[in-house]
């Protein structure tokens, strides 16, 4: 496929050194979307977002407009922005938060107006020290500019935004855990239903939670209209998306691409994008959508980067991150490291996740270290089956949140795709890759 | 006299005022306490508990859930090396091993001079510059063993003081402007909303 050159919706200012400052923002069309929104009714703004078919960019891909309309029947006290970004290999919100914080703030004010909330919180992972400074700096400038605070741009609408730091816990990206954390508690996911914090959210009140990238799309959508947004992409996957490419590629980084119009092959091999596999090696496997997603092989390179297109391969576009692994990669080690992560980050509330994760980690470590046994492969699959019966995709839910059932994804993928390599580890007690 | 400094206390009180419920300020205030002490000293925990209306045990129990909140002393510089998948594929474990040798400590350990604590970290969301690390949560990307040594030398010599401040992720965050939250006003806002919600549910045919 040819790589299209869509308008830059999210990354238009990144070439500027001072992309995070108000002056630059105003000189490049900043806060025009908000001015336009304030001249519309909240219902019209919400309808525009709904018409844009903006799919949530946090991982689950639920349409933002639909989420909002489920709630707009009664007053909504809170809007919470999810900037916890801790899914391994995902690093696109990091860029938005540090490099274009005003775009995020403008998006939040637009959403707050559409939802008529008076208070919004931006939850950023605590490790984003610079991001916290940049977002607070943007808020300070926005207050002084009249784009935030009392009577925004003379519209009568008032809003306060508080930036809130996390403190190092992957699970706090799960929206109900995030709300617990924002309430000053341990990040324990809440029991569902309700499936959206919508109904019973922050302090037990209706709350909308949306991702940083989701919010950052709003200024452009309102400025240019939903039709311009849906003109990009295909089907349900409209607009552009930030893809975070990492691993064994020449040019890792964050790329804004039109949805569905680009394939994994384009992203990894195009000279203007990934530039191919490092050292001229071959691609062995790739992980789409964050480490919770099942892996794909070179035979999937021509799959377009769209939500439904990737879902059709029994995996997910998820958080928009892609990890390329070359033919020298030890897949046992890769699966072990991902499992090690889940085990370390399990909040411990559910037995399958807490105990199962630990077992799987131990068995994989044993195989990787050359002390594996023949029956270990079956044992792995058995344990996986206990955590997510059938080990299918999407996984069956046996736990409070989907962290637990995500653990089998990488293990089942690695065994399915590279069984021989696992057996070699077991039989020879060694790794073919040294 | 209080253990937390006047400056920290003033900022902590301001934080409490930003939220409808004081407990929400717990984690941000813990970050402020670490700015002062590097870790959460028991004296600080007691004062934080007072400010947010909890017992010290509740504060400790919450704080211990979070990797960034330290219930034991750490060195002046916390060196967090990411070893998660994207960094691992680009040599993070070699870097970690190099760091262990250079600093003479294992992950979790602190050098004898109290300068460095080494940490084996999960993904830091900077995977495009793998392998990467943070020092007091300031990023360094594409870190080779040589670059690592340089960072350690520079930190030791005080050459990175402006890039790498001491502890506390909020150390350079100051809020200016904004609506101040007044408890009375929030209570009224909430009551009015609850009323409107009840009306919407009653009058609107139970749609929501
Ligand atoms: C274990 C786990 C971790 C998650 N981490 C994040 C995260 O770091 N950032 C994020 O936006 N969403 C994350 N999510 C998804 C959120 O629960 C939620 O769906 C999302 O914030 C909604 O925003 P969106 O609709 O705009 O995508 C995570 C979900 C799970 C189960
Ligand atoms: S699945 Fe794991 S992380 Fe999620 S609530 Fe249960 S124990 Fe916690
Ligand atoms: S895997 Fe190391 S920063 Fe993401």
XYZ file of C-alpha atoms and ligand atoms in Angstrom:
685
model
C 0.000 0.000 0.000
C 1.116 3.543 -0.586
C 1.521 5.547 2.563
C -1.024 8.348 2.544
C -0.200 11.832 3.749
C -3.146 12.806 5.905
C -3.312 16.165 7.631
C -1.451 16.066 10.921
C -4.212 16.034 13.506
C -2.117 15.330 16.582
C 1.502 16.019 15.678
C 1.363 19.281 13.728
C 3.500 21.226 16.227
C 6.135 18.673 17.115
C 8.714 20.190 14.782
C 8.801 23.304 16.970
C 11.180 23.489 19.888
C 8.600 25.467 21.890
C 5.616 23.308 20.911
C 4.509 23.232 24.546
C 4.165 26.998 24.983
C 0.960 29.029 24.652
C 2.524 31.498 22.229
C 3.342 28.754 19.743
C -0.019 27.148 20.301
C -1.920 30.346 19.529
C 0.240 31.024 16.478
C -0.699 27.597 15.081
C -4.471 27.710 15.450
C -4.620 26.869 19.141
C -7.864 27.332 21.086
C -9.823 27.999 17.878
C -11.633 24.686 18.281
C -12.645 25.674 21.779
C -13.919 29.077 20.637
C -15.980 27.362 17.975
C -17.301 24.794 20.471
C -18.371 27.478 22.924
C -20.446 29.098 20.176
C -22.286 25.779 19.715
C -24.624 24.108 22.215
C -23.132 21.293 24.315
C -25.476 18.905 22.480
C -24.118 20.034 19.116
C -20.531 19.502 20.273
C -21.357 16.018 21.550
C -23.170 15.222 18.297
C -20.127 16.293 16.286
C -17.857 13.987 18.298
C -20.354 11.170 17.900
C -20.493 11.726 14.142
C -16.675 11.641 13.958
C -16.755 8.021 15.188
C -13.766 8.789 17.396
C -12.721 5.433 18.849
C -11.093 5.580 22.284
C -7.307 5.491 21.961
C -6.587 3.970 25.391
C -6.827 0.332 24.338
C -10.425 -0.841 24.251
C -11.422 1.299 21.258
C -14.911 2.164 22.467
C -16.466 5.122 20.577
C -16.115 8.275 22.676
C -19.385 9.743 21.445
C -21.309 6.625 22.482
C -19.718 6.576 25.901
C -20.718 10.185 26.414
C -24.281 9.745 25.218
C -24.854 6.836 27.585
C -24.363 9.349 30.361
C -25.574 12.644 29.071
C -29.122 11.858 30.172
C -28.342 13.262 33.626
C -25.748 15.672 34.944
C -22.177 14.379 35.063
C -19.955 15.772 37.776
C -16.536 14.569 36.603
C -14.346 14.063 33.585
C -11.125 12.130 34.158
C -8.344 11.868 31.598
C -6.281 8.697 31.568
C -2.600 9.548 31.127
C -1.231 6.578 33.025
C 0.382 5.108 29.895
C 2.138 2.069 31.343
C 1.298 -0.669 28.828
C 4.742 -1.947 27.825
C 5.995 -0.584 24.497
C 3.353 2.170 24.472
C 4.796 5.680 24.407
C 2.515 7.934 22.409
C 0.707 9.762 25.215
C 4.154 10.566 26.589
C 4.800 12.621 23.431
C 1.425 14.379 23.540
C 1.733 15.283 27.203
C 5.272 16.657 26.989
C 5.240 18.188 23.538
C 1.705 19.488 23.010
C 0.054 19.889 26.422
C -2.177 22.769 25.256
C -3.759 20.519 22.643
C -4.666 18.124 25.454
C -5.971 20.931 27.663
C -8.086 22.346 24.823
C -9.503 18.881 24.170
C -10.386 18.480 27.830
C -12.166 21.847 27.950
C -14.137 20.946 24.811
C -15.156 17.587 26.288
C -16.013 19.209 29.614
C -18.241 21.703 27.825
C -19.995 18.977 25.824
C -20.553 16.996 29.014
C -21.187 20.121 31.113
C -18.849 19.063 33.888
C -17.344 21.706 36.134
C -14.334 19.701 37.221
C -11.825 17.613 35.317
C -8.771 15.672 36.415
C -5.811 14.706 34.271
C -4.195 11.626 35.821
C -0.593 11.290 34.648
C 1.704 8.441 35.577
C 4.035 9.670 38.311
C 7.154 8.924 36.258
C 6.180 11.705 33.826
C 8.008 14.368 35.865
C 8.489 16.614 32.846
C 4.993 15.815 31.597
C 3.527 16.942 34.927
C 5.466 20.207 34.643
C 4.417 20.760 31.056
C 0.718 20.057 31.651
C 0.638 22.229 34.775
C 2.504 24.924 32.822
C -0.114 24.738 30.061
C -2.924 24.924 32.620
C -1.335 27.997 34.207
C -1.066 29.667 30.803
C -4.612 28.661 29.894
C -6.009 30.166 33.101
C -4.183 33.413 32.434
C -5.387 33.419 28.821
C -9.022 32.922 29.813
C -9.229 29.513 28.135
C -9.803 27.909 31.521
C -11.255 28.926 34.873
C -14.269 31.139 35.377
C -16.348 32.249 32.386
C -14.130 30.804 29.647
C -13.722 33.278 26.746
C -16.783 35.119 28.070
C -19.073 32.157 27.370
C -20.412 31.758 30.888
C -18.945 28.233 31.040
C -16.484 27.623 33.899
C -14.091 24.747 34.404
C -11.279 23.780 36.710
C -8.678 21.175 35.718
C -6.400 19.483 38.224
C -3.392 17.477 37.088
C -2.920 14.500 39.371
C 0.233 12.351 39.614
C 0.169 8.589 39.927
C 2.972 6.841 41.783
C 4.128 3.833 39.787
C 1.553 1.078 39.294
C 0.591 -0.289 35.869
C -2.818 -1.366 37.091
C -3.826 2.260 37.683
C -4.286 2.559 33.896
C -7.364 0.345 34.240
C -10.043 2.972 34.581
C -11.683 1.823 37.805
C -8.280 1.347 39.474
C -7.391 4.807 38.259
C -10.432 6.243 40.021
C -9.529 4.405 43.236
C -6.032 5.855 42.951
C -7.436 9.327 42.343
C -9.458 8.905 45.518
C -6.201 8.329 47.384
C -6.488 4.566 47.691
C -4.597 1.506 46.484
C -5.164 0.901 42.785
C -7.565 -2.023 43.077
C -9.850 -2.392 40.044
C -13.518 -2.315 40.987
C -15.874 -5.216 40.463
C -17.991 -4.905 37.303
C -20.746 -4.194 36.428
C -21.104 -1.314 35.943
C -18.867 -1.865 32.911
C -18.175 1.818 32.550
C -17.319 4.013 35.486
C -19.951 6.070 33.796
C -22.632 5.369 36.362
C -20.659 4.958 39.580
C -17.343 6.687 39.090
C -15.216 9.113 41.047
C -16.500 9.448 44.625
C -19.383 7.215 43.540
C -20.705 9.720 41.028
C -21.107 9.570 37.236
C -17.712 10.003 35.581
C -16.406 9.905 32.034
C -12.890 8.473 31.605
C -11.049 9.037 28.330
C -7.475 8.592 27.153
C -5.018 11.451 26.491
C -4.887 10.814 22.729
C -8.689 10.587 22.536
C -8.938 14.046 24.114
C -6.156 15.491 21.956
C -8.182 14.767 18.797
C -11.078 17.008 19.840
C -9.685 20.463 18.921
C -9.144 19.310 15.316
C -12.504 17.549 15.085
C -14.392 20.635 16.227
C -12.308 23.018 14.095
C -12.553 20.946 10.921
C -15.815 19.120 11.466
C -16.680 15.453 11.841
C -16.929 14.974 8.079
C -13.263 15.899 7.593
C -12.353 13.355 10.266
C -14.456 10.518 8.857
C -13.041 11.265 5.401
C -9.843 9.800 6.805
C -9.552 6.099 7.502
C -12.173 3.519 6.666
C -15.247 2.020 8.268
C -15.282 2.492 12.026
C -11.597 3.397 12.147
C -11.676 7.075 11.304
C -9.069 9.797 11.482
C -5.433 9.194 12.191
C -3.724 7.382 15.007
C -0.423 7.550 16.757
C 1.513 4.326 16.305
C 4.409 3.727 18.656
C 6.945 1.515 16.923
C 9.678 -0.141 18.988
C 12.003 -3.131 19.071
C 14.297 -4.278 16.268
C 13.609 -1.561 13.704
C 16.018 1.045 12.374
C 13.819 4.026 13.250
C 11.730 3.404 16.317
C 9.386 6.241 17.228
C 5.846 7.590 17.226
C 4.218 7.982 13.806
C 0.877 9.592 13.019
C -0.766 7.596 10.247
C -4.148 7.518 8.606
C -6.198 4.664 9.991
C -6.524 1.544 7.803
C -4.481 3.087 4.957
C -1.164 1.776 6.227
C -0.089 -1.814 6.861
C 2.282 -3.366 9.374
C 4.700 -3.777 6.470
C 4.601 -0.060 5.639
C 5.114 0.899 9.249
C 8.039 -1.441 9.795
C 9.782 -1.244 6.409
C 9.014 2.117 4.747
C 12.178 4.244 4.720
C 10.241 7.256 6.060
C 8.803 5.132 8.886
C 10.459 2.160 10.611
C 13.149 1.804 7.941
C 13.291 -1.990 8.146
C 14.701 -4.482 10.596
C 18.004 -3.630 12.266
C 21.212 -5.082 10.803
C 19.294 -6.236 7.715
C 17.804 -9.165 9.600
C 14.407 -10.801 9.087
C 11.248 -10.179 11.067
C 10.372 -13.115 13.303
C 7.226 -11.892 15.038
C 5.494 -8.700 16.034
C 3.398 -7.680 18.993
C 0.556 -5.353 18.046
C -1.437 -3.287 20.505
C 0.609 -3.643 23.681
C 1.877 -6.769 25.405
C -1.651 -7.869 26.337
C -2.214 -8.692 22.658
C -1.543 -12.018 20.913
C 1.438 -11.884 18.520
C 1.433 -11.890 14.737
C 3.939 -13.336 12.263
C 5.471 -12.135 8.966
C 2.435 -13.586 7.170
C 0.363 -10.774 8.708
C 2.537 -7.917 7.456
C -0.052 -6.822 4.903
C -2.838 -6.398 7.427
C -3.979 -2.738 7.508
C -3.636 -0.821 10.756
C -7.330 -0.499 11.581
C -9.282 -1.615 14.601
C -11.498 -4.217 12.907
C -8.807 -5.300 10.438
C -6.399 -6.233 13.229
C -9.194 -7.721 15.345
C -9.957 -10.054 12.418
C -6.529 -11.667 13.030
C -7.578 -12.616 16.582
C -5.536 -9.930 18.241
C -5.981 -6.199 18.773
C -4.799 -2.769 17.757
C -5.085 -1.938 21.461
C -2.899 0.932 22.557
C -1.411 1.425 19.073
C 2.033 0.114 19.914
C 3.948 -2.320 17.741
C 7.051 -4.252 18.767
C 9.121 -5.882 16.039
C 11.289 -8.886 16.967
C 14.033 -10.066 14.606
C 15.046 -13.644 13.784
C 17.714 -13.652 16.508
C 15.136 -13.111 19.242
C 14.669 -15.805 21.856
C 10.891 -16.071 22.059
C 11.015 -17.955 25.357
C 12.820 -15.019 26.897
C 10.409 -12.534 25.312
C 7.388 -14.427 26.654
C 9.065 -14.732 30.042
C 9.752 -10.973 30.284
C 6.156 -10.083 29.439
C 4.836 -12.623 31.941
C 7.296 -11.337 34.533
C 5.776 -7.888 34.038
C 2.192 -9.060 34.539
C 3.137 -11.063 37.584
C 4.905 -8.074 39.092
C 2.023 -5.705 38.366
C -0.905 -7.933 39.375
C -2.811 -6.123 42.125
C -3.378 -9.466 43.831
C -7.145 -9.372 44.251
C -7.938 -12.440 42.077
C -6.411 -15.889 42.510
C -6.028 -16.809 38.794
C -4.065 -13.638 38.145
C -2.019 -13.538 41.342
C -1.142 -17.247 41.567
C -1.379 -18.165 37.884
C 0.903 -15.334 36.856
C 3.495 -16.491 39.372
C 3.422 -20.112 38.189
C 3.722 -19.164 34.556
C 6.612 -16.851 35.287
C 8.445 -19.576 37.208
C 7.968 -22.232 34.534
C 9.089 -19.890 31.764
C 12.146 -18.880 33.769
C 12.961 -22.559 34.232
C 12.686 -23.288 30.500
C 14.655 -20.206 29.584
C 17.380 -21.130 32.039
C 17.715 -24.579 30.436
C 16.139 -26.548 33.292
C 12.759 -27.078 31.633
C 10.964 -30.432 31.465
C 9.050 -31.985 28.564
C 5.758 -31.664 30.400
C 6.333 -27.950 31.008
C 4.720 -26.917 27.726
C 1.487 -28.672 28.647
C 1.755 -27.255 32.133
C 2.028 -23.746 30.707
C -1.010 -24.224 28.505
C -2.921 -25.777 31.405
C -2.222 -22.838 33.652
C -3.140 -20.462 30.831
C -6.400 -22.333 30.419
C -7.128 -21.865 34.113
C -6.663 -18.115 33.853
C -8.598 -17.711 30.598
C -10.608 -20.858 29.774
C -10.106 -21.906 26.148
C -7.185 -19.471 25.790
C -9.133 -17.811 23.014
C -9.229 -14.190 21.876
C -10.747 -12.073 23.271
C -10.074 -13.988 26.472
C -12.790 -15.249 28.749
C -13.133 -13.226 31.891
C -12.424 -15.015 35.188
C -11.195 -12.027 37.148
C -12.120 -8.509 38.218
C -10.180 -6.820 35.420
C -8.625 -7.967 32.147
C -5.013 -7.881 33.323
C -5.202 -11.505 34.458
C -6.767 -12.932 31.288
C -4.182 -11.014 29.234
C -1.310 -13.013 30.695
C -1.787 -16.066 28.422
C -1.657 -13.982 25.213
C 2.094 -13.896 24.758
C 2.712 -17.402 26.093
C 0.078 -19.035 23.918
C 1.301 -17.046 20.895
C 4.925 -17.996 21.426
C 4.144 -21.691 21.893
C 1.755 -21.785 18.943
C 4.168 -20.033 16.596
C 7.490 -21.400 17.852
C 6.829 -24.730 19.544
C 10.071 -26.199 18.204
C 12.074 -23.475 19.812
C 10.495 -24.208 23.182
C 11.197 -27.928 22.752
C 14.788 -27.211 21.846
C 15.185 -25.263 25.079
C 13.760 -28.200 26.991
C 15.642 -30.989 25.198
C 19.013 -29.355 24.748
C 18.792 -27.157 27.816
C 20.013 -24.361 25.629
C 18.827 -21.487 23.518
C 19.451 -21.596 19.753
C 20.114 -17.877 19.961
C 22.763 -18.116 22.627
C 7.492 21.726 65.481
C 6.397 19.808 62.478
C 8.650 17.474 60.571
C 7.540 18.687 57.136
C 8.872 22.111 56.222
C 6.679 25.209 56.032
C 6.964 25.179 52.255
C 5.892 21.545 51.960
C 3.049 22.083 54.425
C 1.781 25.129 52.559
C 1.827 23.287 49.240
C 0.219 20.244 50.856
C -2.633 22.367 52.217
C -3.118 23.841 48.784
C -3.316 20.314 47.317
C -5.942 19.270 49.846
C -7.995 22.266 48.704
C -7.972 21.117 45.087
C -10.071 18.031 45.645
C -13.656 17.467 46.706
C -12.312 14.957 49.249
C -9.031 15.480 51.146
C -7.956 11.861 50.771
C -7.397 12.445 47.043
C -4.390 14.580 47.957
C -2.650 11.621 49.620
C -0.391 10.550 46.741
C 0.557 14.075 45.652
C 1.465 14.949 49.256
C 3.567 11.784 49.550
C 5.509 13.034 46.521
C 6.092 16.335 48.333
C 7.325 14.545 51.449
C 9.786 12.594 49.295
C 10.953 15.858 47.810
C 12.045 16.825 51.317
C 13.348 13.494 52.656
C 13.856 11.244 49.624
C 11.536 8.679 51.187
C 8.487 8.510 53.449
C 9.773 8.884 56.990
C 7.393 7.758 59.745
C 7.182 11.344 61.044
C 6.072 12.499 57.588
C 3.495 9.729 57.356
C 1.955 10.802 60.653
C 1.631 14.385 59.468
C 0.238 13.350 56.081
C -2.341 11.178 57.850
C -3.480 14.201 59.856
C -3.826 16.339 56.762
C -5.963 13.902 54.793
C -7.975 12.567 57.721
C -6.589 9.008 57.882
C -4.534 6.966 60.325
C -0.781 6.584 59.707
C -1.359 2.874 59.045
C -3.829 3.709 56.298
C -1.357 6.082 54.666
C 1.431 3.519 54.880
C -0.843 0.774 53.570
C -1.767 2.875 50.564
C 1.734 4.169 49.889
C 3.254 0.682 49.980
C 1.120 -0.263 46.949
C 2.989 2.221 44.748
C 6.501 1.640 43.381
C 7.441 5.310 43.451
C 6.624 5.777 47.117
C 9.521 4.576 49.236
C 8.960 3.315 52.729
C 12.706 2.862 53.170
C 15.574 5.273 52.492
C 16.904 5.601 48.942
C 20.037 7.254 47.611
C 20.242 10.833 46.421
C 19.765 9.560 42.876
C 17.328 6.815 42.005
C 18.562 5.142 38.821
C 15.699 3.200 37.202
C 16.732 1.031 34.273
C 13.860 -0.262 32.156
C 14.204 -3.947 31.300
C 10.774 -4.449 29.763
C 10.315 -5.949 26.312
C 11.290 -3.082 23.987
C 14.351 -2.218 26.065
C 15.255 -5.883 26.594
C 15.336 -6.394 22.825
C 17.871 -3.573 22.638
C 20.238 -4.687 25.355
C 18.651 -3.538 28.625
C 19.917 -6.535 30.602
C 23.489 -5.895 29.448
C 23.041 -2.313 30.552
C 21.651 -3.421 33.913
C 24.592 -5.763 34.406
C 26.991 -2.975 33.540
C 25.227 -0.684 36.015
C 25.459 -3.318 38.757
C 29.193 -3.560 38.214
C 29.780 0.148 37.972
C 27.758 0.943 41.096
C 28.622 -2.243 42.959
C 25.025 -2.902 43.964
C 22.183 -5.159 42.858
C 18.744 -3.787 41.924
C 17.188 -2.465 45.117
C 20.600 -1.669 46.580
C 22.121 1.702 47.472
C 25.778 2.605 47.106
C 27.711 3.031 50.343
C 28.122 6.759 49.856
C 24.329 7.063 49.693
C 24.446 8.603 46.224
C 22.810 5.960 44.044
C 19.981 3.475 44.373
C 19.649 1.084 41.434
C 16.256 -0.129 40.262
C 15.103 -2.684 37.662
C 12.096 -0.835 36.229
C 9.070 -1.723 34.137
C 8.293 0.136 30.896
C 8.936 3.865 31.291
C 7.042 4.821 28.106
C 10.178 5.893 26.274
C 10.606 2.700 24.256
C 11.547 4.602 21.088
C 14.869 5.386 22.755
C 15.563 1.910 24.130
C 17.417 1.037 26.204
C 16.434 3.898 28.450
C 16.541 4.849 32.082
C 15.423 7.539 34.462
C 17.358 9.266 37.208
C 14.929 10.738 39.751
C 12.380 10.312 36.961
C 14.261 12.353 34.369
C 14.826 10.507 31.095
C 18.012 9.330 29.422
C 17.586 7.460 26.119
C 19.692 5.188 23.897
C 21.958 4.487 26.851
C 25.169 2.613 26.007
C 27.473 1.424 28.806
C 29.775 4.368 28.027
C 26.876 6.804 28.169
C 25.847 5.259 31.479
C 29.295 5.854 32.960
C 29.186 9.425 31.728
C 25.821 10.028 33.404
C 27.113 8.614 36.684
C 30.286 10.713 36.467
C 28.292 13.853 35.681
C 25.838 13.248 38.496
C 28.648 12.622 40.964
C 30.395 15.830 39.899
C 27.151 17.813 40.140
C 27.179 18.600 36.423
C 23.563 17.514 35.903
C 21.979 19.450 38.750
C 19.696 21.435 36.467
C 18.601 18.421 34.379
C 18.180 16.104 37.349
C 16.723 17.752 40.427
C 16.600 15.893 43.717
C 13.607 13.715 44.591
C 9.953 14.469 44.107
C 8.136 14.255 40.805
C 6.302 17.525 41.649
C 9.439 19.426 42.602
C 9.069 21.840 39.689
C 5.281 21.811 39.472
C 3.509 24.939 40.747
C -0.137 25.678 40.190
C -1.034 29.247 39.312
C -4.600 30.405 38.935
C -7.655 28.258 38.823
C -10.783 28.103 40.862
C -10.204 27.358 44.494
C -12.368 24.615 45.806
C -14.499 25.492 48.743
C -16.078 22.581 50.595
C -19.367 24.374 51.069
C -19.625 25.188 47.366
C -18.900 21.575 46.397
C -21.516 20.266 48.780
C -24.080 22.600 47.226
C -23.010 21.733 43.684
C -23.310 18.029 44.465
C -26.714 18.387 46.098
C -28.049 20.330 43.142
C -26.709 17.706 40.729
C -28.185 14.842 42.701
C -31.529 16.602 42.589
C -31.340 17.152 38.851
C -30.305 13.531 38.383
C -33.240 12.302 40.417
C -35.519 14.513 38.342
C -34.046 13.239 35.091
C -34.437 9.628 36.235
C -37.983 10.184 37.465
C -39.265 12.406 34.661
C -37.307 10.935 31.756
C -38.901 7.479 31.864
C -35.862 5.880 33.521
C -33.667 6.178 30.455
C -30.325 6.252 32.270
C -4.670 -3.398 32.875
C -5.151 -2.227 32.076
C -4.315 -1.133 31.868
C -4.763 -0.030 31.151
N -3.909 1.015 30.972
C -4.348 2.121 30.312
C -3.509 3.265 30.164
O -2.359 3.284 30.619
N -3.997 4.345 29.510
C -5.276 4.373 28.990
O -5.696 5.377 28.432
N -6.084 3.296 29.108
C -5.659 2.189 29.765
N -6.509 1.126 29.913
C -7.881 1.243 29.359
C -8.810 1.993 30.319
O -9.361 1.072 31.231
C -9.960 2.694 29.581
O -10.562 1.799 28.721
C -9.546 3.918 28.795
O -8.816 4.812 29.589
C -10.763 4.630 28.263
O -10.398 5.724 27.450
P -10.715 5.721 25.877
O -12.125 5.249 25.710
O -10.545 7.143 25.478
O -9.746 4.813 25.231
C -6.071 -0.009 30.621
C -6.896 -1.112 30.808
C -6.453 -2.213 31.529
C -7.377 -3.362 31.718
S -7.107 -9.572 37.223
Fe -5.170 -9.258 38.324
S -4.801 -7.045 38.230
Fe -6.962 -7.362 37.644
S -8.103 -7.103 39.567
Fe -7.622 -9.295 39.391
S -5.649 -9.579 40.498
Fe -5.921 -7.365 40.117
S 10.080 -1.052 27.260
Fe 11.593 0.236 28.120
S 10.654 2.189 28.073
Fe 9.135 0.892 27.273
